[in-house]
């Protein structure tokens, strides 16, 4: 097996609404069949105009209350509420479920890497976003690649944020090891590896968080895997979600 090569894509400008990011990336790097491109959700959203000016947001009663409770700008809180399908936790920070199944702190709404007074929303349909970018790159280059849309997210049990896959196209989210045998011939009964999150985690490491200016990362020579796309627990399976909801009935 060949070594995996990971390349941060440098030299991209500040992304504005209307930019064709896929084309801009293809100008900077040559892609090959089987490559995997990780793209920060931030730049996809900026290119698509999924942003708002705080000055245009009028906070309603709940946003004002939670803004006071959590020490945050009520207009920002209103943006978070608007992006959410269901609030899981109100305090010390808002954690909510988005319409496409992701549960995240502040609904993934960002105020960094954009002009003062602006917020960036996660893409409204990150699976579609990944597919769009993949198709666009195939159209430009003729190459079939996989695409992951990432966001930096916190997690339970541990300090520190890592990159998570919020959308993907070209492969399954999970590599299913169930039924394989280990080095000793034992059958694996449980292991489903969330490959898209592992790749997103490393891509996020290459991107950095602040002023690195590397919103895209290309992986070459990754092994191919098979599995399924059920990355998100259903509400009935999700123990953490259930316990949080029981504690904070809203
Ligand atoms: P998120 O994890 O999707 O919320 O995105 P971040 O704000 O953490 O940014 C990820 C990477 O993309 C960092 O290296 C940023 O410096 C870079 N980045 C963010 N916006 C832009 C942009 O408009 N242009 C370029 N070239 N890089 C950007
Ligand atoms: Mn983010
Ligand atoms: Mn980030």
Short mmCIF file of C-alpha atoms and ligand atoms in Angstrom, two decimals:
data_model
loop_
_atom_site.label_atom_id
_atom_site.label_comp_id
_atom_site.label_asym_id
_atom_site.label_seq_id
_atom_site.Cartn_x
_atom_site.Cartn_y
_atom_site.Cartn_z
CA UNK A 1 0.00 0.00 0.00
CA UNK A 2 1.30 3.45 -0.87
CA UNK A 3 1.82 6.12 1.75
CA UNK A 4 -1.02 8.56 2.19
CA UNK A 5 -0.10 12.08 1.10
CA UNK A 6 -1.89 15.00 2.75
CA UNK A 7 -1.65 18.44 1.16
CA UNK A 8 -3.00 21.70 2.58
CA UNK A 9 -4.17 23.92 -0.25
CA UNK A 10 -2.55 27.34 0.16
CA UNK A 11 -2.90 30.59 -1.69
CA UNK A 12 -6.70 30.82 -1.82
CA UNK A 13 -8.06 34.38 -1.33
CA UNK A 14 -10.69 35.45 1.16
CA UNK A 15 -13.84 33.77 -0.12
CA UNK A 16 -16.81 35.95 -1.06
CA UNK A 17 -20.37 35.22 -2.05
CA UNK A 18 -20.54 33.84 -5.57
CA UNK A 19 -17.01 32.40 -5.66
CA UNK A 20 -16.62 29.06 -7.45
CA UNK A 21 -14.51 27.36 -4.78
CA UNK A 22 -14.18 24.10 -6.69
CA UNK A 23 -12.67 25.94 -9.66
CA UNK A 24 -10.40 27.98 -7.38
CA UNK A 25 -9.13 24.77 -5.77
CA UNK A 26 -8.55 23.12 -9.16
CA UNK A 27 -6.37 26.12 -10.11
CA UNK A 28 -4.14 25.49 -7.10
CA UNK A 29 -3.80 21.72 -7.08
CA UNK A 30 -4.08 18.86 -9.57
CA UNK A 31 -6.49 16.17 -8.46
CA UNK A 32 -6.40 12.47 -9.35
CA UNK A 33 -9.08 9.78 -9.37
CA UNK A 34 -9.61 8.51 -5.83
CA UNK A 35 -8.36 11.66 -4.08
CA UNK A 36 -10.37 12.95 -1.11
CA UNK A 37 -10.88 16.67 -0.67
CA UNK A 38 -11.79 18.10 2.73
CA UNK A 39 -13.33 21.53 2.60
CA UNK A 40 -14.03 23.78 5.60
CA UNK A 41 -17.75 24.46 5.85
CA UNK A 42 -16.88 28.09 6.58
CA UNK A 43 -15.68 28.76 3.05
CA UNK A 44 -18.49 26.81 1.40
CA UNK A 45 -21.00 28.89 3.38
CA UNK A 46 -19.27 32.17 2.58
CA UNK A 47 -19.24 31.32 -1.14
CA UNK A 48 -22.95 30.44 -1.02
CA UNK A 49 -23.88 33.48 1.04
CA UNK A 50 -25.05 31.57 4.13
CA UNK A 51 -24.10 34.52 6.29
CA UNK A 52 -25.96 37.33 8.03
CA UNK A 53 -25.20 40.73 9.49
CA UNK A 54 -25.95 40.91 13.22
CA UNK A 55 -27.31 44.41 12.66
CA UNK A 56 -30.16 42.93 10.62
CA UNK A 57 -31.22 40.42 13.28
CA UNK A 58 -33.96 41.33 15.77
CA UNK A 59 -33.75 39.09 18.82
CA UNK A 60 -37.03 37.72 20.15
CA UNK A 61 -37.81 37.00 23.82
CA UNK A 62 -36.05 33.63 24.06
CA UNK A 63 -32.86 34.97 22.45
CA UNK A 64 -32.85 37.91 24.85
CA UNK A 65 -33.32 35.60 27.84
CA UNK A 66 -30.61 33.14 26.71
CA UNK A 67 -28.29 35.99 25.76
CA UNK A 68 -28.48 37.26 29.37
CA UNK A 69 -28.17 33.76 30.80
CA UNK A 70 -25.08 32.85 28.76
CA UNK A 71 -23.49 36.29 28.42
CA UNK A 72 -23.87 36.43 24.65
CA UNK A 73 -25.14 38.97 22.14
CA UNK A 74 -28.90 38.29 21.81
CA UNK A 75 -28.69 38.84 18.04
CA UNK A 76 -26.07 36.07 17.82
CA UNK A 77 -28.31 33.87 20.00
CA UNK A 78 -31.22 34.56 17.65
CA UNK A 79 -29.06 33.41 14.71
CA UNK A 80 -28.30 30.19 16.62
CA UNK A 81 -32.00 29.64 17.38
CA UNK A 82 -32.93 30.30 13.76
CA UNK A 83 -30.42 27.67 12.59
CA UNK A 84 -31.72 25.06 15.07
CA UNK A 85 -34.45 22.49 14.75
CA UNK A 86 -34.51 21.55 18.43
CA UNK A 87 -32.70 22.96 21.46
CA UNK A 88 -31.04 20.20 23.50
CA UNK A 89 -29.32 22.40 26.09
CA UNK A 90 -29.80 26.10 26.89
CA UNK A 91 -27.04 26.73 29.41
CA UNK A 92 -24.05 27.22 29.85
CA UNK A 93 -24.17 27.26 26.06
CA UNK A 94 -26.81 26.41 23.53
CA UNK A 95 -26.53 22.95 22.07
CA UNK A 96 -29.03 22.13 19.40
CA UNK A 97 -29.99 19.75 16.69
CA UNK A 98 -29.88 21.07 13.14
CA UNK A 99 -32.49 20.09 10.55
CA UNK A 100 -30.10 17.55 8.98
CA UNK A 101 -29.30 15.59 12.14
CA UNK A 102 -26.10 17.15 13.45
CA UNK A 103 -26.03 18.19 17.10
CA UNK A 104 -23.66 21.02 17.85
CA UNK A 105 -22.74 23.83 20.18
CA UNK A 106 -24.26 27.16 19.06
CA UNK A 107 -25.61 25.31 16.00
CA UNK A 108 -22.15 25.71 14.44
CA UNK A 109 -22.73 29.44 13.88
CA UNK A 110 -19.34 31.18 13.64
CA UNK A 111 -18.14 34.73 14.04
CA UNK A 112 -14.53 34.04 13.09
CA UNK A 113 -12.90 34.28 9.65
CA UNK A 114 -15.54 36.76 8.51
CA UNK A 115 -15.95 40.56 8.71
CA UNK A 116 -16.87 42.14 12.06
CA UNK A 117 -20.57 42.00 12.80
CA UNK A 118 -21.22 39.05 10.47
CA UNK A 119 -22.08 35.45 11.29
CA UNK A 120 -21.54 32.33 9.18
CA UNK A 121 -24.08 29.51 9.22
CA UNK A 122 -23.31 25.89 8.49
CA UNK A 123 -24.44 24.87 5.00
CA UNK A 124 -28.21 24.17 5.07
CA UNK A 125 -27.66 20.76 3.45
CA UNK A 126 -24.03 19.68 3.87
CA UNK A 127 -24.55 16.32 2.09
CA UNK A 128 -25.76 18.18 -0.95
CA UNK A 129 -22.87 20.63 -0.59
CA UNK A 130 -20.35 17.78 -0.69
CA UNK A 131 -22.03 16.28 -3.74
CA UNK A 132 -22.11 19.64 -5.49
CA UNK A 133 -18.39 20.23 -4.94
CA UNK A 134 -17.56 16.69 -6.04
CA UNK A 135 -19.61 17.01 -9.25
CA UNK A 136 -18.14 20.41 -10.01
CA UNK A 137 -14.59 19.10 -9.64
CA UNK A 138 -15.40 16.14 -11.88
CA UNK A 139 -16.83 18.53 -14.45
CA UNK A 140 -13.71 20.71 -14.43
CA UNK A 141 -11.05 17.99 -14.27
CA UNK A 142 -12.74 14.77 -15.41
CA UNK A 143 -11.49 13.16 -12.15
CA UNK A 144 -13.68 11.26 -9.72
CA UNK A 145 -12.84 12.24 -6.18
CA UNK A 146 -14.53 12.10 -2.77
CA UNK A 147 -15.42 15.23 -0.82
CA UNK A 148 -15.86 15.89 2.90
CA UNK A 149 -17.30 19.13 4.30
CA UNK A 150 -15.84 19.73 7.77
CA UNK A 151 -16.50 21.83 10.80
CA UNK A 152 -14.52 22.23 13.99
CA UNK A 153 -16.68 20.86 16.80
CA UNK A 154 -16.43 20.15 20.50
CA UNK A 155 -17.21 16.67 21.79
CA UNK A 156 -18.40 15.03 24.96
CA UNK A 157 -16.05 13.66 27.64
CA UNK A 158 -12.91 15.40 26.41
CA UNK A 159 -11.54 18.88 26.21
CA UNK A 160 -10.56 20.29 22.85
CA UNK A 161 -12.26 20.59 19.51
CA UNK A 162 -11.63 18.40 16.49
CA UNK A 163 -12.70 18.40 12.87
CA UNK A 164 -15.94 16.55 12.17
CA UNK A 165 -17.46 15.56 8.85
CA UNK A 166 -20.82 17.25 8.40
CA UNK A 167 -21.27 16.25 4.76
CA UNK A 168 -19.59 13.75 2.46
CA UNK A 169 -19.92 12.37 -1.03
CA UNK A 170 -18.14 9.63 -2.95
CA UNK A 171 -17.93 7.03 -0.14
CA UNK A 172 -19.71 5.92 3.00
CA UNK A 173 -19.28 7.69 6.33
CA UNK A 174 -18.69 4.46 8.20
CA UNK A 175 -16.26 1.67 7.44
CA UNK A 176 -17.95 -1.45 8.71
CA UNK A 177 -15.59 -3.99 10.25
CA UNK A 178 -18.36 -6.21 11.65
CA UNK A 179 -17.85 -9.78 10.53
CA UNK A 180 -14.09 -9.31 9.88
CA UNK A 181 -11.63 -11.36 11.92
CA UNK A 182 -8.80 -9.84 13.94
CA UNK A 183 -5.16 -11.01 13.93
CA UNK A 184 -6.17 -13.88 16.26
CA UNK A 185 -9.18 -15.02 14.28
CA UNK A 186 -11.78 -13.44 16.61
CA UNK A 187 -14.81 -12.11 14.81
CA UNK A 188 -15.38 -8.35 15.21
CA UNK A 189 -18.91 -7.77 16.41
CA UNK A 190 -19.13 -4.06 17.13
CA UNK A 191 -16.51 -2.06 15.27
CA UNK A 192 -17.85 0.51 12.87
CA UNK A 193 -15.18 3.10 12.15
CA UNK A 194 -16.33 6.64 11.44
CA UNK A 195 -13.75 7.15 8.68
CA UNK A 196 -15.13 10.49 7.52
CA UNK A 197 -14.57 11.96 10.99
CA UNK A 198 -11.04 10.58 11.14
CA UNK A 199 -10.19 12.22 7.84
CA UNK A 200 -11.99 15.43 8.86
CA UNK A 201 -9.99 15.44 12.11
CA UNK A 202 -6.66 15.30 10.34
CA UNK A 203 -7.75 17.76 7.66
CA UNK A 204 -8.77 20.16 10.45
CA UNK A 205 -5.28 19.80 11.95
CA UNK A 206 -3.74 20.81 8.62
CA UNK A 207 -6.20 23.71 8.22
CA UNK A 208 -5.67 25.24 11.66
CA UNK A 209 -8.29 27.49 13.20
CA UNK A 210 -7.18 31.06 12.92
CA UNK A 211 -5.29 32.88 10.18
CA UNK A 212 -3.60 29.93 8.47
CA UNK A 213 -5.70 30.48 5.33
CA UNK A 214 -5.89 26.77 4.45
CA UNK A 215 -9.59 25.93 4.00
CA UNK A 216 -9.05 22.79 1.93
CA UNK A 217 -6.92 19.67 2.28
CA UNK A 218 -6.31 16.93 -0.27
CA UNK A 219 -5.69 13.28 0.68
CA UNK A 220 -4.08 10.94 -1.85
CA UNK A 221 -3.71 7.13 -1.66
CA UNK A 222 -6.34 6.52 1.00
CA UNK A 223 -7.49 2.91 1.06
CA UNK A 224 -10.99 2.26 -0.26
CA UNK A 225 -13.63 1.11 2.24
CA UNK A 226 -17.19 -0.08 2.33
CA UNK A 227 -19.85 0.39 4.97
CA UNK A 228 -22.88 2.59 5.46
CA UNK A 229 -24.02 6.16 5.95
CA UNK A 230 -25.86 6.00 9.27
CA UNK A 231 -23.44 8.31 11.03
CA UNK A 232 -26.03 9.97 13.28
CA UNK A 233 -27.77 8.10 16.08
CA UNK A 234 -31.53 8.21 15.89
CA UNK A 235 -33.01 10.10 18.88
CA UNK A 236 -34.08 6.74 20.41
CA UNK A 237 -30.52 5.33 20.25
CA UNK A 238 -28.78 8.47 21.47
CA UNK A 239 -28.30 8.12 25.23
CA UNK A 240 -26.53 11.46 25.71
CA UNK A 241 -29.21 13.38 23.86
CA UNK A 242 -31.94 11.71 25.89
CA UNK A 243 -30.33 12.43 29.24
CA UNK A 244 -29.65 16.05 28.36
CA UNK A 245 -33.25 16.51 27.23
CA UNK A 246 -34.53 14.95 30.47
CA UNK A 247 -32.48 17.39 32.51
CA UNK A 248 -33.50 20.40 30.48
CA UNK A 249 -37.06 19.84 29.36
CA UNK A 250 -38.00 22.62 27.00
P1 LIG B 1 -14.52 25.97 10.18
O1 LIG B 1 -13.74 24.92 10.92
O2 LIG B 1 -15.22 25.43 8.95
O3 LIG B 1 -15.45 26.74 11.07
O4 LIG B 1 -13.48 27.05 9.57
P2 LIG B 1 -12.30 27.91 10.28
O5 LIG B 1 -12.79 29.30 10.53
O6 LIG B 1 -11.71 27.17 11.44
O7 LIG B 1 -11.25 27.94 9.10
C1 LIG B 1 -10.59 26.76 8.63
C2 LIG B 1 -9.37 27.15 7.81
O8 LIG B 1 -9.80 27.89 6.66
C3 LIG B 1 -8.36 28.05 8.53
O9 LIG B 1 -7.06 27.73 8.02
C4 LIG B 1 -8.77 29.46 8.09
O10 LIG B 1 -7.70 30.38 8.17
C5 LIG B 1 -9.14 29.17 6.65
N1 LIG B 1 -10.10 30.13 6.07
C6 LIG B 1 -11.31 30.53 6.57
N2 LIG B 1 -11.90 31.40 5.71
C7 LIG B 1 -11.05 31.52 4.65
C8 LIG B 1 -11.09 32.27 3.44
O11 LIG B 1 -12.05 33.00 3.14
N3 LIG B 1 -10.02 32.13 2.59
C9 LIG B 1 -8.94 31.35 2.89
N4 LIG B 1 -7.92 31.27 2.01
N5 LIG B 1 -8.87 30.64 4.02
C10 LIG B 1 -9.91 30.72 4.89
MN1 LIG B 2 -17.07 26.38 12.29
MN1 LIG B 3 -12.16 25.32 12.19
#
